[in-house]
Coordinates of C-alpha atoms in Angstrom, one line a residue:
Chain Y
M23 CA 60.2 126.2 43.1
S24 CA 61.5 126.3 39.5
P25 CA 61.5 129.5 37.6
V26 CA 58.7 129.9 35.1
S27 CA 59.0 131.6 31.7
S28 CA 57.1 134.8 31.6
S29 CA 55.3 133.9 28.3
N30 CA 53.9 130.6 29.6
P31 CA 52.7 130.5 33.2
F32 CA 51.8 126.8 32.9
A33 CA 55.2 125.5 31.6
A34 CA 56.2 122.2 33.1
G35 CA 58.8 122.7 35.8
G36 CA 61.5 120.2 36.8
N37 CA 59.2 118.3 39.2
E38 CA 56.5 118.1 36.5
I39 CA 58.9 116.7 34.0
R40 CA 60.1 114.0 36.4
K41 CA 56.5 113.1 37.2
Q42 CA 55.7 112.8 33.5
R43 CA 58.7 110.5 33.0
T44 CA 57.7 108.2 35.8
E45 CA 54.1 108.2 34.4
N46 CA 55.4 107.1 31.0
I47 CA 57.6 104.4 32.4
A48 CA 54.7 103.0 34.5
K49 CA 52.3 103.0 31.6
N50 CA 54.8 101.3 29.2
V51 CA 55.7 98.6 31.7
M52 CA 52.1 97.7 32.1
L53 CA 51.5 97.9 28.3
G54 CA 54.4 95.5 27.9
A55 CA 52.9 93.0 30.3
A56 CA 49.6 93.2 28.5
I57 CA 51.3 92.6 25.1
L58 CA 53.1 89.6 26.6
L59 CA 49.7 87.9 26.9
I60 CA 49.3 87.8 23.1
I61 CA 52.7 86.2 22.4
P62 CA 52.1 82.7 23.9
V63 CA 48.8 82.5 22.0
L64 CA 50.4 83.4 18.7
V65 CA 53.4 81.3 19.2
I66 CA 51.5 78.2 20.3
I67 CA 48.9 78.4 17.5
G68 CA 51.5 79.4 14.8
Y69 CA 54.0 76.7 15.8
L70 CA 51.3 74.0 16.0
F71 CA 49.8 74.7 12.7
Y72 CA 53.3 75.0 11.1
K73 CA 54.3 71.6 12.4
A74 CA 51.0 70.0 11.6
S75 CA 50.7 71.5 8.1
P76 CA 52.0 68.3 6.3
V77 CA 49.0 66.3 7.5
L78 CA 46.2 68.9 7.8
S79 CA 43.6 68.3 5.1
W80 CA 39.9 67.5 5.0
N81 CA 40.9 63.9 4.5
Y82 CA 42.9 63.9 7.8
I83 CA 39.8 65.2 9.6
W84 CA 37.4 62.8 8.0
D85 CA 39.5 59.6 8.1
V86 CA 39.6 57.3 11.1
P87 CA 42.9 56.7 12.9
R88 CA 44.8 53.6 11.5
D89 CA 47.8 51.7 12.9
L90 CA 47.2 53.2 16.4
G91 CA 47.2 56.7 15.0
R92 CA 50.4 56.4 13.1
Q93 CA 48.4 56.8 9.9
G94 CA 45.0 57.8 8.8
G95 CA 43.0 60.7 10.3
I96 CA 41.4 62.1 13.4
W97 CA 37.7 61.6 12.9
L98 CA 36.9 59.2 15.8
P99 CA 38.6 61.3 18.5
L100 CA 37.1 64.5 17.0
I101 CA 33.5 63.2 17.0
G102 CA 34.1 61.6 20.4
T103 CA 35.1 65.0 22.0
F104 CA 32.1 66.5 20.2
Y105 CA 29.7 64.0 21.8
L106 CA 31.4 64.4 25.1
V107 CA 30.7 68.1 25.0
I108 CA 27.1 67.6 23.9
V109 CA 26.3 65.0 26.6
S110 CA 28.0 66.9 29.4
L111 CA 26.1 70.0 28.3
M112 CA 22.8 68.2 28.5
L113 CA 23.6 66.9 31.9
V114 CA 25.1 69.9 33.5
A115 CA 23.2 72.8 31.9
P116 CA 19.8 72.2 33.5
V117 CA 21.2 71.5 37.0
G118 CA 23.8 74.3 36.9
I119 CA 21.5 77.0 35.5
L120 CA 18.6 76.1 37.8
A121 CA 20.8 76.0 40.9
G122 CA 22.4 79.4 39.8
I123 CA 18.9 80.9 39.5
Y124 CA 17.9 79.6 42.9
I125 CA 21.0 81.0 44.6
N126 CA 20.8 84.4 42.9
E127 CA 17.0 85.0 42.9
Y128 CA 15.5 83.0 45.7
A129 CA 18.0 82.0 48.4
P130 CA 17.5 83.7 51.7
N131 CA 20.7 84.4 53.6
N132 CA 20.7 81.3 55.9
W133 CA 22.8 78.3 56.7
L134 CA 21.6 76.3 53.7
T135 CA 22.6 79.0 51.2
R136 CA 26.0 79.4 52.9
C137 CA 26.5 75.6 52.7
I138 CA 25.6 75.7 48.9
N139 CA 27.9 78.6 48.3
M140 CA 30.7 76.9 50.2
A141 CA 30.1 73.7 48.2
V142 CA 30.3 75.6 44.9
T143 CA 33.5 77.3 45.9
S144 CA 35.2 74.2 47.2
L145 CA 34.1 72.1 44.2
A146 CA 35.7 74.7 41.9
G147 CA 39.0 74.3 43.7
V148 CA 39.2 70.5 43.4
P149 CA 41.9 69.4 40.9
S150 CA 40.6 67.7 37.8
I151 CA 42.5 64.4 38.5
V152 CA 40.5 64.2 41.8
H153 CA 37.3 64.6 39.9
A154 CA 38.5 61.8 37.6
L155 CA 39.0 59.5 40.6
F156 CA 35.6 60.5 42.0
G157 CA 34.1 59.7 38.5
V158 CA 35.6 56.3 38.6
G159 CA 34.3 55.5 42.1
A160 CA 30.9 57.1 41.6
F161 CA 29.9 56.6 38.0
V162 CA 32.0 53.8 36.6
L163 CA 31.9 51.5 39.6
T164 CA 29.1 52.4 42.1
L165 CA 26.5 53.4 39.5
G166 CA 27.7 50.6 37.2
M167 CA 28.0 52.7 34.1
G168 CA 31.4 51.2 33.4
A169 CA 34.1 53.1 31.6
S170 CA 31.8 54.8 29.0
L171 CA 30.8 58.0 27.3
L172 CA 28.1 58.5 29.9
A173 CA 30.5 58.1 32.8
A174 CA 33.0 60.5 31.3
A175 CA 30.3 63.1 30.6
C176 CA 29.0 62.8 34.2
T177 CA 32.5 63.4 35.5
I178 CA 32.9 66.5 33.2
A179 CA 29.5 67.6 34.5
V180 CA 30.5 67.4 38.1
M181 CA 33.8 69.1 37.4
T182 CA 32.2 72.0 35.5
I183 CA 29.1 72.6 37.6
P184 CA 30.6 75.2 40.0
V185 CA 31.9 77.4 37.2
I186 CA 28.5 77.1 35.5
V187 CA 26.6 78.0 38.6
T188 CA 28.9 81.0 39.1
A189 CA 28.6 82.1 35.5
T190 CA 24.8 81.9 35.8
R191 CA 24.8 84.0 38.9
E192 CA 27.0 86.6 37.4
A193 CA 24.8 86.9 34.3
L194 CA 21.7 87.2 36.5
A195 CA 23.3 89.7 38.8
A196 CA 24.0 91.9 35.7
V197 CA 20.2 92.4 35.2
P198 CA 19.4 95.7 37.0
M199 CA 17.5 95.4 40.3
A200 CA 15.1 98.1 39.1
F201 CA 13.5 95.6 36.7
R202 CA 12.7 93.1 39.4
E203 CA 11.4 95.8 41.7
A204 CA 9.1 97.0 38.9
C205 CA 7.7 93.5 38.4
W206 CA 7.3 92.8 42.1
N207 CA 5.5 96.1 42.5
M208 CA 2.9 95.0 40.0
G209 CA 2.4 91.9 42.1
A210 CA 4.3 89.5 39.9
T211 CA 5.8 86.5 41.7
K212 CA 9.5 85.8 41.6
W213 CA 9.0 83.1 39.0
Q214 CA 6.9 85.4 36.7
T215 CA 9.6 88.0 37.1
I216 CA 12.4 85.5 36.2
R217 CA 10.6 84.0 33.3
T218 CA 9.5 87.2 31.6
I219 CA 12.3 89.7 32.4
V220 CA 15.3 88.3 34.2
L221 CA 16.0 85.2 32.1
P222 CA 15.4 86.8 28.6
N223 CA 18.0 89.5 29.6
S224 CA 20.6 87.1 31.0
I225 CA 20.4 84.1 28.8
S226 CA 23.2 85.2 26.5
G227 CA 25.6 85.5 29.4
I228 CA 24.5 82.2 30.9
L229 CA 24.8 80.2 27.6
T230 CA 28.2 81.7 26.8
G231 CA 29.5 80.8 30.3
V232 CA 28.1 77.2 30.0
I233 CA 29.5 76.6 26.6
L234 CA 32.9 78.1 27.3
E235 CA 33.4 76.1 30.5
I236 CA 32.3 72.8 28.9
S237 CA 34.6 73.3 25.9
R238 CA 37.5 74.1 28.3
A239 CA 36.8 70.9 30.3
A240 CA 36.5 68.8 27.2
G241 CA 40.0 69.7 26.3
E242 CA 41.3 68.2 29.5
T243 CA 42.6 64.6 29.6
A244 CA 42.4 63.9 33.4
P245 CA 38.6 63.6 33.8
I246 CA 38.2 61.2 31.0
L247 CA 41.4 59.2 31.5
F248 CA 39.8 56.5 33.7
T249 CA 36.2 57.1 33.0
G250 CA 35.7 56.2 29.4
A251 CA 38.4 57.4 27.0
A252 CA 40.1 54.7 24.9
A253 CA 43.3 54.6 22.9
S254 CA 41.5 52.9 20.1
V255 CA 38.0 51.6 19.7
A256 CA 36.4 49.0 17.5
V257 CA 33.4 50.7 16.0
R258 CA 31.8 50.4 12.6
T259 CA 32.7 53.2 10.3
A260 CA 31.6 51.8 7.0
T261 CA 28.9 54.3 6.2
V262 CA 28.5 58.0 6.7
G263 CA 25.8 57.3 9.3
D264 CA 28.1 55.0 11.3
K265 CA 30.8 57.7 11.2
L266 CA 28.5 60.4 12.4
M267 CA 27.1 58.3 15.3
P268 CA 30.0 55.9 16.1
Y269 CA 29.4 55.7 19.9
Q270 CA 26.5 54.6 22.2
L271 CA 26.3 56.1 25.6
D272 CA 27.7 53.0 27.2
D273 CA 30.6 52.7 24.8
R274 CA 34.2 53.6 25.4
F275 CA 35.1 56.4 23.1
M276 CA 38.1 58.2 21.6
A277 CA 38.7 61.8 22.5
L278 CA 41.1 64.4 21.1
S279 CA 42.8 65.2 24.4
Y280 CA 43.3 61.6 25.3
H281 CA 44.3 60.7 21.8
L282 CA 47.0 63.4 22.0
H283 CA 48.3 62.0 25.2
V284 CA 48.5 58.5 23.6
V285 CA 50.1 59.5 20.2
A286 CA 52.5 61.8 21.9
E287 CA 53.7 59.5 24.7
K288 CA 52.7 55.9 24.3
I289 CA 53.1 54.7 20.8
S290 CA 56.6 54.2 19.3
G291 CA 57.4 55.2 15.8
M292 CA 54.8 57.9 15.8
P293 CA 55.4 60.5 13.0
Q294 CA 55.8 64.0 14.5
E295 CA 53.2 65.6 12.2
M296 CA 50.5 63.2 13.5
K297 CA 51.1 64.5 17.1
Y298 CA 51.0 68.1 16.0
G299 CA 48.0 67.4 13.8
T300 CA 46.0 66.1 16.8
A301 CA 46.9 69.1 18.9
A302 CA 46.0 71.5 16.0
V303 CA 42.6 69.9 15.6
L304 CA 42.0 70.0 19.3
I305 CA 42.9 73.7 19.4
A306 CA 40.8 74.4 16.3
L307 CA 37.8 72.6 17.8
I308 CA 38.0 74.8 20.9
V309 CA 38.4 77.9 18.9
V310 CA 35.3 76.9 16.8
I311 CA 33.2 76.3 19.9
N312 CA 34.4 79.5 21.5
S313 CA 33.6 81.5 18.4
F314 CA 30.2 79.9 18.2
S315 CA 29.4 80.9 21.8
I316 CA 30.7 84.4 21.3
T317 CA 28.6 84.8 18.1
L318 CA 25.6 83.5 20.0
R319 CA 26.2 86.1 22.8
L320 CA 26.6 88.9 20.3
Y321 CA 23.5 87.9 18.5
L322 CA 21.4 87.6 21.7
R323 CA 22.8 90.8 23.1
S324 CA 22.0 92.7 20.0
R325 CA 18.4 92.0 20.6
K326 CA 18.2 93.5 24.0
K327 CA 18.5 97.2 24.9
W328 CA 18.1 99.2 28.0
Chain V
M13 CA -16.9 95.7 53.4
A14 CA -17.8 99.4 53.6
D15 CA -16.4 101.1 50.6
S16 CA -17.4 104.6 51.5
Q17 CA -15.1 104.6 54.5
E18 CA -13.5 107.9 55.6
Y19 CA -9.9 106.9 55.3
S20 CA -8.1 104.7 52.8
I21 CA -4.9 104.2 54.8
Q22 CA -5.0 104.1 58.6
V23 CA -1.7 103.6 60.3
R24 CA -1.7 102.9 64.1
D25 CA 1.3 102.9 66.4
F26 CA 3.5 101.7 63.6
N27 CA 7.2 101.1 64.4
L28 CA 9.8 99.9 62.0
W29 CA 13.4 98.8 62.6
Y30 CA 16.2 98.1 60.1
G31 CA 18.2 95.8 62.3
D32 CA 18.9 97.9 65.4
F33 CA 18.0 101.2 63.8
Q34 CA 14.5 102.4 64.4
A35 CA 13.4 104.2 61.2
L36 CA 9.8 104.8 62.1
I37 CA 8.6 105.7 65.6
N38 CA 5.0 105.4 66.7
V39 CA 3.5 106.5 63.4
T40 CA -0.2 107.1 63.6
I41 CA -1.9 108.8 60.6
N42 CA -5.1 108.6 58.5
I43 CA -4.9 109.2 54.8
K44 CA -8.0 110.2 53.0
P45 CA -9.2 108.8 49.6
G46 CA -9.6 111.0 46.6
I47 CA -6.9 113.5 47.4
V48 CA -3.2 113.8 47.0
T49 CA -1.3 113.5 50.3
S50 CA 2.4 114.5 50.3
L51 CA 5.1 113.3 52.7
I52 CA 7.8 115.8 53.2
G53 CA 10.8 116.1 55.5
P54 CA 14.6 116.2 55.4
S55 CA 16.6 113.2 54.0
G56 CA 16.5 110.2 56.3
C57 CA 13.3 111.2 58.1
G58 CA 11.6 108.0 57.1
K59 CA 9.2 109.2 54.5
T60 CA 10.2 106.7 51.9
T61 CA 10.3 103.9 54.4
L62 CA 6.7 104.8 55.4
L63 CA 5.6 104.9 51.8
R64 CA 7.3 101.6 51.1
S65 CA 5.5 100.0 54.1
F66 CA 2.2 100.6 52.4
N67 CA 2.8 97.9 49.9
R68 CA 5.3 96.0 52.0
I69 CA 8.2 96.4 49.5
N70 CA 10.5 97.0 52.4
E71 CA 10.3 93.4 53.3
R72 CA 12.8 92.2 50.8
Y73 CA 15.6 93.8 52.7
G74 CA 15.4 90.9 55.1
N75 CA 16.2 92.5 58.5
V76 CA 13.1 94.6 58.8
K77 CA 11.0 94.3 61.9
T78 CA 7.7 96.0 62.5
T79 CA 5.0 96.5 65.2
G80 CA 1.6 98.2 64.9
E81 CA -1.0 98.2 62.2
I82 CA -1.4 99.5 58.7
E83 CA -5.1 99.2 57.7
I84 CA -6.0 99.4 54.0
L85 CA -9.5 98.7 52.9
S86 CA -10.3 97.7 56.5
K87 CA -7.7 95.0 56.5
N88 CA -4.4 95.1 58.4
I89 CA -1.9 94.4 55.6
L90 CA 0.7 93.1 58.1
D91 CA -1.5 90.2 58.9
E92 CA -0.3 86.7 58.1
D93 CA -3.1 85.9 55.7
V94 CA -2.3 88.9 53.4
S95 CA -1.0 87.9 49.9
V96 CA 1.7 90.4 49.0
A97 CA 0.9 89.9 45.3
S98 CA -2.7 90.9 45.7
L99 CA -1.8 93.7 48.1
R100 CA 0.5 95.2 45.4
Q101 CA -2.2 94.8 42.8
N102 CA -4.3 97.2 45.0
V103 CA -1.4 99.4 46.1
G104 CA 0.8 100.4 43.1
M105 CA 4.1 102.2 43.3
V106 CA 5.9 104.7 41.0
F107 CA 9.6 105.1 41.6
Q108 CA 12.0 108.0 41.6
R109 CA 13.8 106.8 38.5
P110 CA 11.4 105.7 35.8
N111 CA 11.8 101.9 35.6
P112 CA 10.0 100.6 32.5
L113 CA 10.7 97.0 31.8
P114 CA 13.0 96.2 28.8
I115 CA 10.0 94.9 26.7
S116 CA 7.6 96.6 24.4
I117 CA 5.4 99.5 25.5
Y118 CA 2.4 97.3 25.0
D119 CA 3.8 94.5 27.1
N120 CA 4.7 96.9 29.8
I121 CA 1.1 97.9 30.2
A122 CA -0.2 94.4 29.8
F123 CA 2.4 93.0 32.3
G124 CA 0.4 93.4 35.5
L125 CA -2.7 92.1 33.9
R126 CA -0.9 89.0 32.6
A127 CA 0.7 88.5 36.0
H128 CA -2.6 88.4 37.8
T129 CA -4.8 86.6 35.3
P130 CA -4.5 82.9 34.1
R131 CA -3.2 83.0 30.6
R132 CA -6.2 81.3 29.0
S133 CA -8.8 83.7 30.3
L134 CA -7.2 86.9 28.8
R135 CA -8.6 87.8 25.4
R136 CA -6.5 89.7 23.0
T137 CA -9.1 92.3 22.3
E138 CA -9.7 92.9 26.0
V139 CA -6.0 93.4 26.6
D140 CA -5.8 95.8 23.6
H141 CA -8.6 97.8 25.0
L142 CA -7.2 98.0 28.5
V143 CA -3.8 99.0 27.2
E144 CA -5.3 101.8 25.1
E145 CA -7.4 103.0 28.1
A146 CA -4.4 103.1 30.4
L147 CA -2.2 104.9 27.9
T148 CA -5.0 107.4 27.2
E149 CA -5.5 108.1 30.9
A150 CA -1.8 108.7 31.3
G151 CA -1.8 111.1 28.3
L152 CA 0.6 108.9 26.4
W153 CA -1.7 107.3 23.8
E154 CA -1.3 109.9 21.1
A155 CA 2.5 109.8 21.3
V156 CA 2.9 106.0 21.2
K157 CA -0.1 104.5 19.5
D158 CA 1.8 103.8 16.3
N159 CA 4.8 102.4 18.2
L160 CA 3.3 100.0 20.7
K161 CA 5.8 97.3 19.7
R162 CA 8.8 99.6 20.4
K163 CA 10.9 99.0 23.5
A164 CA 9.7 101.1 26.4
T165 CA 13.2 101.8 27.4
G166 CA 13.6 104.0 24.3
L167 CA 11.0 106.6 25.4
T168 CA 12.0 109.9 26.9
L169 CA 12.2 110.0 30.7
E170 CA 8.9 111.9 31.0
Q171 CA 7.2 109.3 28.8
Q172 CA 8.8 106.5 30.7
Q173 CA 7.4 107.9 34.0
K174 CA 3.9 108.3 32.5
L175 CA 4.2 104.7 31.3
C176 CA 5.1 103.6 34.8
I177 CA 2.0 105.3 36.0
A178 CA -0.1 103.9 33.1
R179 CA 0.9 100.3 33.7
L180 CA -0.6 100.4 37.2
L181 CA -4.0 101.4 35.9
P182 CA -5.2 98.1 34.3
L183 CA -4.8 96.5 37.7
K184 CA -7.5 98.8 39.1
P185 CA -5.5 99.8 42.2
R186 CA -7.1 101.7 45.0
I187 CA -3.9 103.5 46.0
I188 CA -0.9 104.8 44.1
L189 CA 2.3 105.5 45.9
M190 CA 4.9 107.8 44.3
D191 CA 8.4 108.1 45.5
E192 CA 9.7 111.4 44.2
P193 CA 8.2 110.8 40.8
C194 CA 9.5 114.0 39.3
S195 CA 13.1 114.2 40.5
A196 CA 14.5 112.7 37.3
L197 CA 12.5 115.1 35.0
D198 CA 12.9 118.6 33.6
A199 CA 10.6 121.5 34.4
A200 CA 8.1 120.8 31.6
G201 CA 8.0 117.1 32.5
I202 CA 7.4 117.9 36.1
E203 CA 4.5 120.1 35.2
R204 CA 2.9 117.4 33.0
I205 CA 3.3 114.7 35.6
E206 CA 1.8 116.9 38.3
E207 CA -1.2 117.5 36.0
L208 CA -1.5 113.8 35.5
I209 CA -1.4 113.3 39.3
S210 CA -4.2 115.8 39.8
D211 CA -6.3 114.2 37.0
L212 CA -5.9 110.8 38.7
K213 CA -6.7 111.8 42.2
Q214 CA -10.5 111.6 42.1
R215 CA -10.3 107.9 41.5
F216 CA -7.3 106.9 43.5
T217 CA -5.7 107.7 46.8
I218 CA -2.4 109.2 46.0
V219 CA 0.5 109.4 48.4
V220 CA 3.6 111.3 47.1
V221 CA 7.0 111.5 48.8
T222 CA 8.8 114.6 47.8
H223 CA 11.9 116.6 48.6
N224 CA 10.6 119.6 46.8
M225 CA 8.5 121.8 49.0
A226 CA 7.2 123.9 46.1
Q227 CA 5.9 120.7 44.6
A228 CA 4.2 119.6 47.8
K229 CA 2.6 123.0 47.9
R230 CA 1.4 122.9 44.2
A231 CA 0.4 119.3 43.8
S232 CA -1.0 118.1 47.2
D233 CA -4.1 118.6 49.2
E234 CA -2.8 117.4 52.5
C235 CA 0.7 117.4 53.7
I236 CA 2.5 115.2 56.3
Y237 CA 5.7 116.6 57.8
M238 CA 8.1 114.0 59.2
Y239 CA 11.3 114.4 61.2
L240 CA 13.6 111.6 62.4
G241 CA 11.1 108.8 62.0
E242 CA 8.2 110.6 63.6
I243 CA 5.1 112.4 62.3
V244 CA 5.4 116.1 63.3
E245 CA 2.4 117.5 61.6
H246 CA -0.4 116.5 59.3
S247 CA -2.5 119.3 57.9
P248 CA -4.2 120.5 54.8
T249 CA -1.4 121.8 52.5
A250 CA -2.5 125.4 52.5
E251 CA -2.6 125.5 56.2
L252 CA 0.7 123.7 56.8
F253 CA 2.6 126.1 54.6
V254 CA 0.9 129.3 55.7
N255 CA 0.3 128.6 59.3
P256 CA 2.3 125.6 60.6
K257 CA 1.3 124.4 64.1
E258 CA 4.7 123.1 65.0
E259 CA 7.9 124.9 65.5
K260 CA 9.9 122.3 63.7
T261 CA 7.6 122.4 60.6
A262 CA 7.9 126.2 60.5
M263 CA 11.7 126.0 60.6
Y264 CA 11.7 123.4 57.8
I265 CA 9.4 125.2 55.5
Q266 CA 11.4 128.4 56.0
G267 CA 14.5 126.4 54.9
R268 CA 16.3 126.7 58.2
Y269 CA 17.4 123.0 58.0
G270 CA 16.9 120.0 55.8

């Protein structure tokens, strides 16, 4: 035992000082690891926008790509990715959310539930390129959609559904059980309980999960590679109306992720800043969608209290 | 159906298992209408399980098995043809922790009504009237009448518990079950909830589970003492506390165990 000074009976002894030093080292190592997370984000975004700065302008965003993307702007891929997100969302949100509600609120613990859970887990682990091949077989060929916006959106839908089901379940599970018990005890059915209490209190989490997952998937190249994305399309862009609605559901379409793949790898004589410009717009679109969904969540959450 | 029957809940040879564990063993009791009956006993004796059997809320735990009969309003509620929703309309429950729904005070009271009535046939004025009546009966109307649109979750715990009692009333239940309704409240709150219970008892059969023997003594007319899943004694409260018939009851009320 170390000697203690008579004036301070609680002075740190040798062992205490050693413990404190170890504590500080442990804390700082973990802090360092946490800070390391921010660096790639800042570097990627900073570098991209620095390299893209010569082309970034409203005109670049609004203009269509010319000369296979060597000149002109980014509008057709941008609006293509936007429509891809919207169509996928309309396909996957109803199925994913309803399935998530069933699993969390109704499903008894039996073999069917276990099968569904296993399917969800396995589907989440399938690589996106495999989903792409499935999309070709199922939607493009078997269902005869051809390579099109619809086929690509279906592929994205299948790819994202497990995460959407899981996000829905988590949001529902966050609603305290006591609310459900209160409803059931007044003789409300499960559906009445879900409609009046459970869904209004979980919809913010559900929507955020859905939007985040779709926007992540829309940034991927693999699922749309064979199912509908095109390096260039012949669409009418004469009027503003044409430019806002350039694609039909059965058209091939341009998308930012695939466009990036093409301009970065496939076309010779591509100016560097066009490659970085495409990447910067893709990142910016995802940031915008994420901010939108976070704002939506904050807004919906601010209206509920318990 | 004879409404002037002697008992409002009749339990006969009722056994209940959670998986392999038998929580209730050969329970046979008769609970009278118009009085407060309290269920007492040490933790794990099955009193909450028995209470929850009266509106079949235990069933959602899945692995529950029962034998025997629970007769309410001359009907065995364990029969196949009993609708759980309409059973729970007649047998309401108040929980240990007040659990108001995260909607307005008004909507909390109207919830049960809306859950049991087709939406078209509910008139606004009628709902308004029933909400006021229920809140008045629960002694809450004066405090909340200007804030009916406020979230019920913002009330004090005592008010929340009164609200949880009030929201059962528009359903016109016959029986109100209370699972330690005062354990989250302070002394003043307990007193007012107990007063409310005694105001309500003429019109409803009230069954209260409590850990608090003093409360059972103060607030109930009859008392059922349970131990390890069995009924040990069922007597008028005054008698049970002064002159218990069973050795085990005597030891419990003297605080020798539990």
